[in-house]
Amino acid sequence: MFLDFSEPSISRKYQSHLFNGRSNALTKPQYLRYGGKWVSRGRRALANSRNQASYNRDSCQGKRNHKDNHKLLCRTMEGSMDKQSSGNSGCIWHPFTQSALDSTPIKIVRGEGAYLYAESGTRYLDAISSWWCNLHGHGHPYITKKLCEQAQKLEHVIFANFTHEPALELVSKLAPLLPEGLERFFFSDNGSTSIEIAMKIAVQYYYNQNKAKSHFVGLSNAYHGDTFGAMSIAGTSPTTVPFHDLFLPSSTIAAPYYGKEELAIAQAKTVFSESNVAAFIYEPLLQGAGGMLMYNPEGLKEILKLAKHYGVLCIADEILTGFGRTGPLFASEFTDIPPDIICLSKGLTGGYLPLALTVTTKEIHDAFVSQDRMKALLHGHTFTGNPLGCSAALASLDLTLSPECLQQRQMIERCHQEFQEAHGSLWQRCEVLGTVLALDYPAEATGYFSQYRDHLNRFFLERGVLLRPLGNTLYVLPPYCIQEEDLRIIYSHLQDALCLQPQ
């Protein structure tokens, strides 16, 4: 366990307001105890705080007094806890889960480093960084400390013409690290939304200049999210079939995979030459959910040159690849042609809180600056620029830029390469890019709904490894804090999986 922060500091003024001098007030407030039990003391704190809030309970709820409220609250919490403990999760609709076929969701109670701990006592090695977002391990004390400090200052404020120090500090630290020219930041709260914002910016950028451009171009096998715009630019996919009639106008070109660069470049030239193309959207060098597919940076460079030539905006989706996943801080560094817009999320906060950024050039931003209010980017979300998310991002960035983190990333890449050299020929495909190892299980059935997917998933869970396959594609994308011996455990199970025969 990294840290127990059960007794954060709190001002006397706030204690007085929260508990109003009640004899049963807590003298040592306990908001959250990492990995510990908080219910018995937390009930009292929560009951008291709700009963001593700014409204009057007597006027709002008639004759119900403090004691009755306390009992009611405790009964409600006990009932809720019992339901959770019994494993009754039927009321929760889980993402990418077929409840009629999949097993009961595993209840995780805590995380530490590269490991997750289930209520049953089982320990799981998080080989995929909990959907690619956890950079530095679960329960990292530095990020936790910074979050606690910020929570006692400012938890949230409207971001429409308001700002705060964590956001200002974050953009000032990120700007010099990003590809050249990217210096105008728009905040949101998840990767799909950052893509939607980039698409809206691209269309309105031309609209504000009295130009009609609304067509988008993406790469085959891409994935940019599950909102309608993001789905539209990824082309046809088994997961998006019900929605095809609602897609925005878009085209896909071949990705510049090794040996197929000429086809991709030729298709790009044809499509980009059309007058209504607003933007080209791409995952630089690594296509995540499409199968952890890796492609040639030189091929991408030629496509970006064509986009610039035809006046097509380039949008880099670095939601997965950002913050060191592929080796350099951003995968866009593999080419010397910076994008016009970059989308960041996932590892932005180290996996602690939802936060995303859509970052543009000054030239694009200036097209929205006008005496005409209608030319502003009329887009926003309730939690845009949340101070807690920004604080987590600042802490995560500090860790990412440390020499120790660089050494860890280099160690992961070295271990992946050693595995590839020793065992890569046994797999249908075995590729390494930075901290990402991608393998295709040798099978005739491929694709997201391959019969091997469920069998492989179960195989690794039974061995205490969280390694969620993409069809018959397995990948290792661990937190940077993982130890070499843990990687060896994963590799050993990967080799054992080669003998698996679906029943």
Short mmCIF file of C-alpha atoms in Angstrom, two decimals:
data_model
loop_
_atom_site.label_atom_id
_atom_site.label_comp_id
_atom_site.label_asym_id
_atom_site.label_seq_id
_atom_site.Cartn_x
_atom_site.Cartn_y
_atom_site.Cartn_z
CA MET A 1 0.00 0.00 0.00
CA PHE A 2 1.42 3.37 -1.04
CA LEU A 3 -0.40 5.70 1.31
CA ASP A 4 -3.06 6.07 3.99
CA PHE A 5 -4.57 9.53 3.91
CA SER A 6 -7.46 8.97 6.31
CA GLU A 7 -6.89 12.23 8.20
CA PRO A 8 -6.24 15.09 5.77
CA SER A 9 -5.76 18.54 7.22
CA ILE A 10 -8.87 20.71 7.36
CA SER A 11 -9.42 24.24 8.57
CA ARG A 12 -11.16 24.89 11.88
CA LYS A 13 -13.55 27.22 10.08
CA TYR A 14 -14.67 24.41 7.79
CA GLN A 15 -14.96 21.95 10.69
CA SER A 16 -17.19 24.42 12.49
CA HIS A 17 -19.40 24.88 9.44
CA LEU A 18 -19.56 21.17 8.70
CA PHE A 19 -20.36 19.89 12.17
CA ASN A 20 -21.75 23.02 13.86
CA GLY A 21 -20.41 22.09 17.27
CA ARG A 22 -22.48 18.90 17.66
CA SER A 23 -21.38 16.63 20.47
CA ASN A 24 -21.21 13.70 18.06
CA ALA A 25 -19.03 15.55 15.54
CA LEU A 26 -15.83 13.86 14.46
CA THR A 27 -12.71 15.48 15.85
CA LYS A 28 -10.61 13.78 13.15
CA PRO A 29 -12.53 13.96 9.86
CA GLN A 30 -12.17 10.87 7.71
CA TYR A 31 -13.31 11.40 4.12
CA LEU A 32 -11.50 8.50 2.50
CA ARG A 33 -9.29 5.75 3.77
CA TYR A 34 -7.35 4.12 0.98
CA GLY A 35 -7.81 0.36 1.29
CA GLY A 36 -9.35 0.78 4.77
CA LYS A 37 -12.80 0.81 6.35
CA TRP A 38 -14.53 4.15 6.47
CA VAL A 39 -18.22 3.30 6.78
CA SER A 40 -18.78 3.46 10.54
CA ARG A 41 -17.12 6.87 10.96
CA GLY A 42 -18.03 8.07 7.49
CA ARG A 43 -21.74 7.53 8.14
CA ARG A 44 -21.58 9.92 11.06
CA ALA A 45 -19.62 12.48 9.07
CA LEU A 46 -21.94 12.22 6.08
CA ALA A 47 -25.06 12.31 8.21
CA ASN A 48 -23.87 15.33 10.15
CA SER A 49 -22.71 17.19 7.06
CA ARG A 50 -26.03 16.69 5.33
CA ASN A 51 -27.99 17.67 8.41
CA GLN A 52 -25.92 20.79 9.02
CA ALA A 53 -25.87 22.02 5.42
CA SER A 54 -27.09 25.42 4.33
CA TYR A 55 -30.75 24.47 4.21
CA ASN A 56 -32.93 23.71 7.22
CA ARG A 57 -33.93 20.06 7.58
CA ASP A 58 -36.95 20.91 9.70
CA SER A 59 -38.43 23.23 7.10
CA CYS A 60 -37.67 20.86 4.23
CA GLN A 61 -38.76 17.62 5.86
CA GLY A 62 -41.31 18.59 8.43
CA LYS A 63 -40.90 16.97 11.83
CA ARG A 64 -38.13 14.55 10.88
CA ASN A 65 -35.35 15.34 13.35
CA HIS A 66 -31.61 14.80 13.24
CA LYS A 67 -31.76 11.41 14.94
CA ASP A 68 -34.34 10.08 12.48
CA ASN A 69 -32.31 11.37 9.56
CA HIS A 70 -29.20 9.68 10.91
CA LYS A 71 -30.97 6.32 11.27
CA LEU A 72 -32.51 6.58 7.81
CA LEU A 73 -29.17 7.39 6.23
CA CYS A 74 -27.42 4.51 7.98
CA ARG A 75 -30.14 2.03 6.94
CA THR A 76 -29.87 3.26 3.34
CA MET A 77 -26.10 2.90 3.31
CA GLU A 78 -26.21 -0.53 4.93
CA GLY A 79 -28.70 -1.74 2.33
CA SER A 80 -26.53 -0.42 -0.46
CA MET A 81 -23.40 -2.01 0.98
CA ASP A 82 -25.15 -5.36 1.36
CA LYS A 83 -26.22 -5.34 -2.28
CA GLN A 84 -22.72 -4.54 -3.45
CA SER A 85 -21.16 -7.16 -1.20
CA SER A 86 -23.53 -9.84 -2.45
CA GLY A 87 -22.30 -9.24 -6.00
CA ASN A 88 -25.65 -7.93 -7.22
CA SER A 89 -24.44 -5.80 -10.11
CA GLY A 90 -27.36 -6.53 -12.41
CA CYS A 91 -28.45 -2.89 -12.26
CA ILE A 92 -25.14 -1.73 -13.76
CA TRP A 93 -24.84 -1.68 -17.57
CA HIS A 94 -21.16 -2.40 -18.25
CA PRO A 95 -19.38 -1.21 -21.41
CA PHE A 96 -18.50 -3.69 -24.17
CA THR A 97 -20.12 -6.45 -22.12
CA GLN A 98 -22.77 -8.98 -23.13
CA SER A 99 -24.37 -9.75 -19.78
CA ALA A 100 -26.12 -12.85 -21.16
CA LEU A 101 -22.77 -14.43 -22.02
CA ASP A 102 -20.10 -12.86 -19.84
CA SER A 103 -19.36 -13.92 -16.28
CA THR A 104 -20.33 -11.89 -13.22
CA PRO A 105 -18.22 -8.71 -13.06
CA ILE A 106 -15.17 -8.99 -10.83
CA LYS A 107 -15.40 -6.62 -7.89
CA ILE A 108 -12.12 -4.77 -7.37
CA VAL A 109 -11.63 -3.26 -3.93
CA ARG A 110 -8.22 -1.65 -4.23
CA GLY A 111 -5.17 -1.19 -6.42
CA GLU A 112 -1.48 -0.86 -5.70
CA GLY A 113 1.23 -0.39 -8.28
CA ALA A 114 0.68 -2.73 -11.21
CA TYR A 115 -1.78 -4.88 -9.27
CA LEU A 116 -5.53 -4.85 -8.66
CA TYR A 117 -7.10 -6.69 -5.73
CA ALA A 118 -10.53 -8.32 -5.92
CA GLU A 119 -13.01 -8.70 -3.09
CA SER A 120 -12.38 -12.45 -3.29
CA GLY A 121 -8.72 -11.89 -2.42
CA THR A 122 -7.46 -12.62 -5.92
CA ARG A 123 -4.67 -10.38 -7.15
CA TYR A 124 -4.63 -9.34 -10.82
CA LEU A 125 -1.60 -8.03 -12.68
CA ASP A 126 -2.87 -5.09 -14.74
CA ALA A 127 -1.15 -5.80 -18.06
CA ILE A 128 -3.22 -3.25 -20.03
CA SER A 129 -3.15 -0.27 -17.65
CA SER A 130 -6.91 -0.52 -17.08
CA TRP A 131 -7.86 0.36 -20.65
CA TRP A 132 -4.56 2.07 -21.44
CA CYS A 133 -4.89 5.02 -19.06
CA ASN A 134 -2.97 4.13 -15.90
CA LEU A 135 0.56 5.37 -16.50
CA HIS A 136 2.24 5.17 -13.11
CA GLY A 137 0.40 2.44 -11.24
CA HIS A 138 -2.62 2.32 -8.99
CA GLY A 139 -2.61 4.29 -5.76
CA HIS A 140 0.46 6.37 -6.54
CA PRO A 141 1.17 8.51 -3.45
CA TYR A 142 2.35 11.59 -5.34
CA ILE A 143 -0.78 11.92 -7.49
CA THR A 144 -2.96 11.11 -4.49
CA LYS A 145 -1.26 13.79 -2.39
CA LYS A 146 -1.70 16.45 -5.08
CA LEU A 147 -5.37 15.55 -5.48
CA CYS A 148 -5.99 15.85 -1.74
CA GLU A 149 -4.27 19.22 -1.61
CA GLN A 150 -6.34 20.56 -4.51
CA ALA A 151 -9.61 19.17 -3.13
CA GLN A 152 -9.16 21.33 -0.04
CA LYS A 153 -8.69 24.47 -2.16
CA LEU A 154 -11.10 24.25 -5.09
CA GLU A 155 -12.94 21.19 -6.38
CA HIS A 156 -14.74 22.78 -9.35
CA VAL A 157 -15.73 26.06 -10.96
CA ILE A 158 -17.57 26.93 -14.15
CA PHE A 159 -15.01 27.28 -16.95
CA ALA A 160 -16.99 29.68 -19.17
CA ASN A 161 -14.84 32.81 -18.87
CA PHE A 162 -13.50 31.65 -15.49
CA THR A 163 -10.17 29.94 -14.92
CA HIS A 164 -7.99 28.59 -12.12
CA GLU A 165 -4.35 27.93 -11.33
CA PRO A 166 -4.20 24.16 -12.08
CA ALA A 167 -5.46 24.74 -15.63
CA LEU A 168 -3.08 27.65 -16.21
CA GLU A 169 -0.14 25.69 -14.88
CA LEU A 170 -1.02 22.60 -16.92
CA VAL A 171 -1.14 24.40 -20.26
CA SER A 172 2.07 26.31 -19.49
CA LYS A 173 3.90 23.04 -18.80
CA LEU A 174 2.41 21.10 -21.71
CA ALA A 175 2.76 23.71 -24.45
CA PRO A 176 6.56 23.45 -24.85
CA LEU A 177 6.35 19.65 -24.88
CA LEU A 178 3.79 19.32 -27.66
CA PRO A 179 4.55 19.19 -31.40
CA GLU A 180 5.48 22.61 -32.77
CA GLY A 181 2.74 25.22 -33.04
CA LEU A 182 0.16 23.58 -30.77
CA GLU A 183 -0.62 26.22 -28.16
CA ARG A 184 -4.39 26.75 -27.78
CA PHE A 185 -6.04 24.35 -25.33
CA PHE A 186 -9.69 23.32 -25.14
CA PHE A 187 -10.60 21.13 -22.15
CA SER A 188 -13.12 18.28 -22.00
CA ASP A 189 -13.44 15.05 -20.07
CA ASN A 190 -12.85 12.01 -22.33
CA GLY A 191 -11.17 10.94 -25.52
CA SER A 192 -14.27 10.55 -27.68
CA THR A 193 -15.37 14.05 -26.76
CA SER A 194 -11.96 15.50 -27.56
CA ILE A 195 -12.33 14.01 -31.06
CA GLU A 196 -15.83 15.48 -31.45
CA ILE A 197 -14.48 18.88 -30.44
CA ALA A 198 -11.65 18.60 -32.96
CA MET A 199 -14.17 17.80 -35.69
CA LYS A 200 -16.37 20.76 -34.74
CA ILE A 201 -13.34 23.04 -34.67
CA ALA A 202 -12.29 21.87 -38.14
CA VAL A 203 -15.72 22.47 -39.68
CA GLN A 204 -16.26 25.83 -37.98
CA TYR A 205 -12.72 26.95 -38.79
CA TYR A 206 -13.67 26.89 -42.46
CA TYR A 207 -17.25 28.06 -41.83
CA ASN A 208 -15.97 31.21 -40.11
CA GLN A 209 -14.02 31.91 -43.29
CA ASN A 210 -17.10 31.38 -45.47
CA LYS A 211 -15.83 28.03 -46.73
CA ALA A 212 -17.99 24.90 -46.82
CA LYS A 213 -15.87 21.95 -45.78
CA SER A 214 -17.44 19.17 -43.73
CA HIS A 215 -15.99 15.92 -45.08
CA PHE A 216 -13.57 13.88 -42.96
CA VAL A 217 -10.96 11.30 -43.90
CA GLY A 218 -9.71 8.54 -41.62
CA LEU A 219 -7.62 5.39 -41.86
CA SER A 220 -8.93 1.87 -42.24
CA ASN A 221 -9.05 -0.16 -39.00
CA ALA A 222 -9.11 3.05 -36.97
CA TYR A 223 -10.91 3.68 -33.70
CA HIS A 224 -11.52 7.17 -32.32
CA GLY A 225 -14.32 6.61 -29.81
CA ASP A 226 -17.97 5.67 -29.51
CA THR A 227 -19.75 8.98 -30.08
CA PHE A 228 -21.28 9.54 -33.50
CA GLY A 229 -18.60 11.74 -35.01
CA ALA A 230 -15.83 9.51 -33.72
CA MET A 231 -17.57 6.41 -35.07
CA SER A 232 -18.17 8.06 -38.43
CA ILE A 233 -14.52 8.63 -39.27
CA ALA A 234 -13.50 5.09 -38.33
CA GLY A 235 -15.45 3.59 -41.21
CA THR A 236 -17.43 0.37 -41.07
CA SER A 237 -16.98 -1.87 -38.06
CA PRO A 238 -18.95 -4.77 -36.53
CA THR A 239 -19.41 -2.66 -33.39
CA THR A 240 -21.05 0.25 -35.24
CA VAL A 241 -23.39 -1.53 -37.69
CA PRO A 242 -26.68 -0.26 -36.13
CA PHE A 243 -25.62 3.36 -36.59
CA HIS A 244 -24.21 3.52 -40.11
CA ASP A 245 -27.19 5.45 -41.48
CA LEU A 246 -26.48 8.23 -38.99
CA PHE A 247 -22.80 8.67 -39.76
CA LEU A 248 -21.32 11.99 -40.83
CA PRO A 249 -19.88 12.27 -44.36
CA SER A 250 -16.46 10.64 -44.31
CA SER A 251 -14.05 8.47 -46.25
CA THR A 252 -11.38 5.98 -45.22
CA ILE A 253 -8.07 5.34 -46.89
CA ALA A 254 -5.68 2.45 -46.35
CA ALA A 255 -3.34 2.80 -43.42
CA PRO A 256 0.33 2.94 -44.46
CA TYR A 257 1.23 -0.48 -43.09
CA TYR A 258 4.68 -1.75 -43.91
CA GLY A 259 4.67 -2.82 -47.55
CA LYS A 260 1.37 -1.03 -48.31
CA GLU A 261 2.54 2.57 -48.17
CA GLU A 262 2.10 3.27 -51.88
CA LEU A 263 -1.57 2.26 -51.83
CA ALA A 264 -2.25 4.51 -48.82
CA ILE A 265 -0.48 7.48 -50.39
CA ALA A 266 -2.29 7.06 -53.72
CA GLN A 267 -5.69 6.91 -52.00
CA ALA A 268 -4.85 9.95 -49.88
CA LYS A 269 -3.97 11.99 -52.96
CA THR A 270 -7.28 11.13 -54.61
CA VAL A 271 -9.45 11.90 -51.57
CA PHE A 272 -7.61 15.02 -50.36
CA SER A 273 -7.96 16.65 -53.77
CA GLU A 274 -11.72 16.95 -53.27
CA SER A 275 -12.73 20.48 -52.33
CA ASN A 276 -14.98 19.67 -49.37
CA VAL A 277 -12.48 17.79 -47.16
CA ALA A 278 -12.11 19.49 -43.78
CA ALA A 279 -9.68 17.23 -41.96
CA PHE A 280 -7.67 14.02 -41.92
CA ILE A 281 -7.83 12.19 -38.57
CA TYR A 282 -5.31 9.53 -37.63
CA GLU A 283 -3.79 7.57 -34.76
CA PRO A 284 -0.06 8.12 -35.30
CA LEU A 285 1.82 4.84 -35.81
CA LEU A 286 -0.38 2.73 -33.51
CA GLN A 287 -4.04 1.89 -34.11
CA GLY A 288 -5.35 0.83 -30.72
CA ALA A 289 -8.75 -0.83 -30.66
CA GLY A 290 -8.41 -1.68 -34.34
CA GLY A 291 -6.03 -4.44 -33.29
CA MET A 292 -2.90 -2.71 -31.94
CA LEU A 293 -1.74 -2.33 -35.53
CA MET A 294 1.57 -0.57 -36.17
CA TYR A 295 2.45 1.22 -39.39
CA ASN A 296 5.27 3.04 -41.16
CA PRO A 297 6.08 6.60 -40.01
CA GLU A 298 7.49 7.41 -43.45
CA GLY A 299 4.18 6.48 -45.05
CA LEU A 300 2.32 8.70 -42.59
CA LYS A 301 4.74 11.53 -43.32
CA GLU A 302 3.92 11.40 -47.04
CA ILE A 303 0.18 11.43 -46.30
CA LEU A 304 0.58 14.45 -44.02
CA LYS A 305 2.52 16.26 -46.75
CA LEU A 306 -0.38 15.70 -49.13
CA ALA A 307 -2.88 16.95 -46.56
CA LYS A 308 -0.89 20.15 -46.07
CA HIS A 309 -0.62 20.60 -49.83
CA TYR A 310 -4.39 20.37 -50.33
CA GLY A 311 -5.28 22.52 -47.30
CA VAL A 312 -6.67 19.63 -45.25
CA LEU A 313 -6.32 20.01 -41.48
CA CYS A 314 -4.43 17.18 -39.76
CA ILE A 315 -5.86 15.88 -36.47
CA ALA A 316 -3.62 13.55 -34.45
CA ASP A 317 -5.50 11.23 -32.11
CA GLU A 318 -2.88 10.70 -29.40
CA ILE A 319 -5.41 9.60 -26.80
CA LEU A 320 -3.58 6.27 -26.47
CA THR A 321 -0.13 7.12 -27.81
CA GLY A 322 0.51 10.28 -25.81
CA PHE A 323 2.82 10.59 -22.81
CA GLY A 324 5.48 8.08 -23.77
CA ARG A 325 3.54 4.99 -24.79
CA THR A 326 5.34 4.57 -28.13
CA GLY A 327 8.77 5.74 -26.98
CA PRO A 328 8.93 9.52 -27.42
CA LEU A 329 6.58 11.70 -25.41
CA PHE A 330 4.20 11.92 -28.38
CA ALA A 331 4.02 9.57 -31.37
CA SER A 332 3.76 12.59 -33.66
CA GLU A 333 7.48 13.06 -33.05
CA PHE A 334 8.16 10.13 -35.39
CA THR A 335 7.42 12.50 -38.28
CA ASP A 336 8.70 16.05 -38.66
CA ILE A 337 5.27 17.30 -39.74
CA PRO A 338 3.27 18.46 -36.69
CA PRO A 339 -0.52 18.13 -36.71
CA ASP A 340 -2.82 21.14 -36.73
CA ILE A 341 -4.85 19.66 -33.87
CA ILE A 342 -3.94 17.04 -31.28
CA CYS A 343 -6.31 15.12 -28.98
CA LEU A 344 -5.10 13.91 -25.57
CA SER A 345 -6.77 11.92 -22.81
CA LYS A 346 -6.30 8.50 -21.09
CA GLY A 347 -2.79 8.90 -19.63
CA LEU A 348 -3.23 12.66 -19.27
CA THR A 349 -4.16 12.29 -15.58
CA GLY A 350 -2.28 9.04 -15.06
CA GLY A 351 -5.64 7.28 -15.12
CA TYR A 352 -6.94 9.03 -12.02
CA LEU A 353 -9.73 11.27 -13.31
CA PRO A 354 -11.53 11.94 -16.60
CA LEU A 355 -9.85 14.76 -18.50
CA ALA A 356 -9.10 15.46 -22.14
CA LEU A 357 -7.54 18.18 -24.25
CA THR A 358 -8.04 19.29 -27.83
CA VAL A 359 -5.06 21.48 -28.68
CA THR A 360 -4.81 23.62 -31.82
CA THR A 361 -2.53 26.11 -33.48
CA LYS A 362 -2.91 29.84 -32.90
CA GLU A 363 -3.97 30.23 -36.54
CA ILE A 364 -6.96 27.94 -36.04
CA HIS A 365 -7.90 29.60 -32.75
CA ASP A 366 -7.72 33.08 -34.28
CA ALA A 367 -10.40 32.15 -36.83
CA PHE A 368 -12.85 32.03 -33.89
CA VAL A 369 -11.84 35.42 -32.46
CA SER A 370 -14.30 38.04 -33.68
CA GLN A 371 -16.67 40.83 -32.68
CA ASP A 372 -19.37 38.41 -33.82
CA ARG A 373 -20.32 36.15 -30.90
CA MET A 374 -21.65 33.53 -33.31
CA LYS A 375 -18.08 32.87 -34.44
CA ALA A 376 -17.03 31.66 -30.98
CA LEU A 377 -16.66 27.94 -30.36
CA LEU A 378 -20.05 27.39 -28.75
CA HIS A 379 -19.21 24.12 -27.07
CA GLY A 380 -18.72 23.15 -23.45
CA HIS A 381 -19.31 20.61 -20.70
CA THR A 382 -20.15 20.90 -17.02
CA PHE A 383 -16.79 19.57 -15.89
CA THR A 384 -14.67 21.31 -18.52
CA GLY A 385 -11.25 22.11 -17.04
CA ASN A 386 -12.03 20.53 -13.67
CA PRO A 387 -9.35 21.61 -11.14
CA LEU A 388 -9.00 18.13 -9.66
CA GLY A 389 -8.42 16.62 -13.09
CA CYS A 390 -5.87 19.31 -13.90
CA SER A 391 -4.05 18.68 -10.61
CA ALA A 392 -3.89 14.96 -11.35
CA ALA A 393 -2.58 15.76 -14.84
CA LEU A 394 0.13 18.02 -13.41
CA ALA A 395 1.24 15.33 -10.97
CA SER A 396 1.22 12.66 -13.68
CA LEU A 397 3.25 14.91 -15.98
CA ASP A 398 5.85 15.44 -13.24
CA LEU A 399 6.24 11.68 -12.95
CA THR A 400 6.29 11.13 -16.72
CA LEU A 401 9.12 13.62 -17.19
CA SER A 402 11.26 12.13 -14.42
CA PRO A 403 14.44 10.20 -15.31
CA GLU A 404 13.10 7.21 -13.39
CA CYS A 405 10.02 7.00 -15.60
CA LEU A 406 12.14 7.16 -18.74
CA GLN A 407 14.27 4.30 -17.41
CA GLN A 408 11.15 2.25 -16.70
CA ARG A 409 9.80 2.82 -20.21
CA GLN A 410 13.13 1.80 -21.69
CA MET A 411 13.16 -1.33 -19.54
CA ILE A 412 9.67 -2.30 -20.72
CA GLU A 413 10.63 -1.79 -24.36
CA ARG A 414 13.80 -3.84 -23.91
CA CYS A 415 11.89 -6.72 -22.31
CA HIS A 416 9.28 -6.64 -25.07
CA GLN A 417 12.02 -6.78 -27.71
CA GLU A 418 13.70 -9.71 -25.97
CA PHE A 419 10.40 -11.59 -25.96
CA GLN A 420 9.88 -10.76 -29.63
CA GLU A 421 13.32 -12.06 -30.57
CA ALA A 422 12.92 -15.26 -28.58
CA HIS A 423 9.30 -16.16 -29.29
CA GLY A 424 7.92 -13.84 -31.98
CA SER A 425 8.05 -16.46 -34.74
CA LEU A 426 5.54 -18.64 -32.86
CA TRP A 427 2.84 -16.02 -33.22
CA GLN A 428 0.86 -14.98 -36.26
CA ARG A 429 2.14 -11.45 -35.63
CA CYS A 430 4.46 -10.09 -32.97
CA GLU A 431 5.31 -6.36 -32.97
CA VAL A 432 6.81 -3.91 -30.50
CA LEU A 433 6.47 -0.14 -30.39
CA GLY A 434 7.77 1.52 -27.25
CA THR A 435 5.98 0.05 -24.24
CA VAL A 436 3.44 -1.82 -26.41
CA LEU A 437 3.77 -5.49 -27.33
CA ALA A 438 1.11 -6.73 -29.78
CA LEU A 439 0.57 -10.37 -30.78
CA ASP A 440 -1.94 -12.14 -32.98
CA TYR A 441 -2.89 -15.57 -31.70
CA PRO A 442 -2.43 -18.08 -34.54
CA ALA A 443 -5.99 -18.82 -35.58
CA GLU A 444 -8.22 -18.78 -38.63
CA ALA A 445 -10.93 -16.81 -36.85
CA THR A 446 -9.85 -13.18 -36.45
CA GLY A 447 -11.60 -9.91 -35.68
CA TYR A 448 -13.15 -8.46 -32.54
CA PHE A 449 -15.76 -11.23 -32.18
CA SER A 450 -13.33 -14.08 -32.75
CA GLN A 451 -14.21 -17.21 -30.76
CA TYR A 452 -10.74 -17.03 -29.22
CA ARG A 453 -11.46 -13.74 -27.48
CA ASP A 454 -13.52 -15.10 -24.59
CA HIS A 455 -11.31 -18.16 -24.14
CA LEU A 456 -8.14 -16.10 -24.03
CA ASN A 457 -9.69 -13.59 -21.64
CA ARG A 458 -10.74 -16.37 -19.26
CA PHE A 459 -7.36 -18.08 -19.58
CA PHE A 460 -5.46 -15.03 -18.34
CA LEU A 461 -7.93 -14.08 -15.61
CA GLU A 462 -7.62 -17.59 -14.17
CA ARG A 463 -3.88 -16.94 -13.93
CA GLY A 464 -4.27 -13.56 -12.27
CA VAL A 465 -3.54 -11.39 -15.30
CA LEU A 466 -5.83 -8.67 -16.65
CA LEU A 467 -5.16 -8.90 -20.38
CA ARG A 468 -8.33 -8.16 -22.32
CA PRO A 469 -7.91 -9.44 -25.92
CA LEU A 470 -9.09 -7.63 -29.03
CA GLY A 471 -10.47 -10.66 -30.81
CA ASN A 472 -7.47 -12.93 -31.30
CA THR A 473 -5.08 -10.01 -30.71
CA LEU A 474 -3.26 -9.98 -27.39
CA TYR A 475 -1.27 -7.00 -26.21
CA VAL A 476 0.81 -5.99 -23.22
CA LEU A 477 0.58 -2.28 -22.39
CA PRO A 478 1.48 -2.06 -18.70
CA PRO A 479 1.79 0.79 -16.20
CA TYR A 480 5.28 2.25 -16.30
CA CYS A 481 5.90 1.15 -12.70
CA ILE A 482 5.74 -2.56 -13.58
CA GLN A 483 8.72 -4.66 -12.53
CA GLU A 484 10.74 -6.86 -14.86
CA GLU A 485 9.76 -10.01 -12.98
CA ASP A 486 6.08 -9.15 -13.50
CA LEU A 487 6.67 -8.81 -17.23
CA ARG A 488 8.32 -12.24 -17.21
CA ILE A 489 5.20 -13.67 -15.59
CA ILE A 490 3.04 -12.20 -18.36
CA TYR A 491 5.37 -13.54 -21.07
CA SER A 492 5.28 -17.00 -19.52
CA HIS A 493 1.49 -17.05 -19.60
CA LEU A 494 1.51 -15.80 -23.19
CA GLN A 495 3.59 -18.79 -24.20
CA ASP A 496 1.29 -21.13 -22.28
CA ALA A 497 -1.67 -19.63 -24.14
CA LEU A 498 -0.30 -20.92 -27.44
CA CYS A 499 -1.44 -24.39 -26.41
CA LEU A 500 -4.99 -23.21 -25.73
CA GLN A 501 -7.73 -24.89 -27.74
CA PRO A 502 -11.21 -23.32 -27.47
CA GLN A 503 -13.83 -25.75 -26.24
#
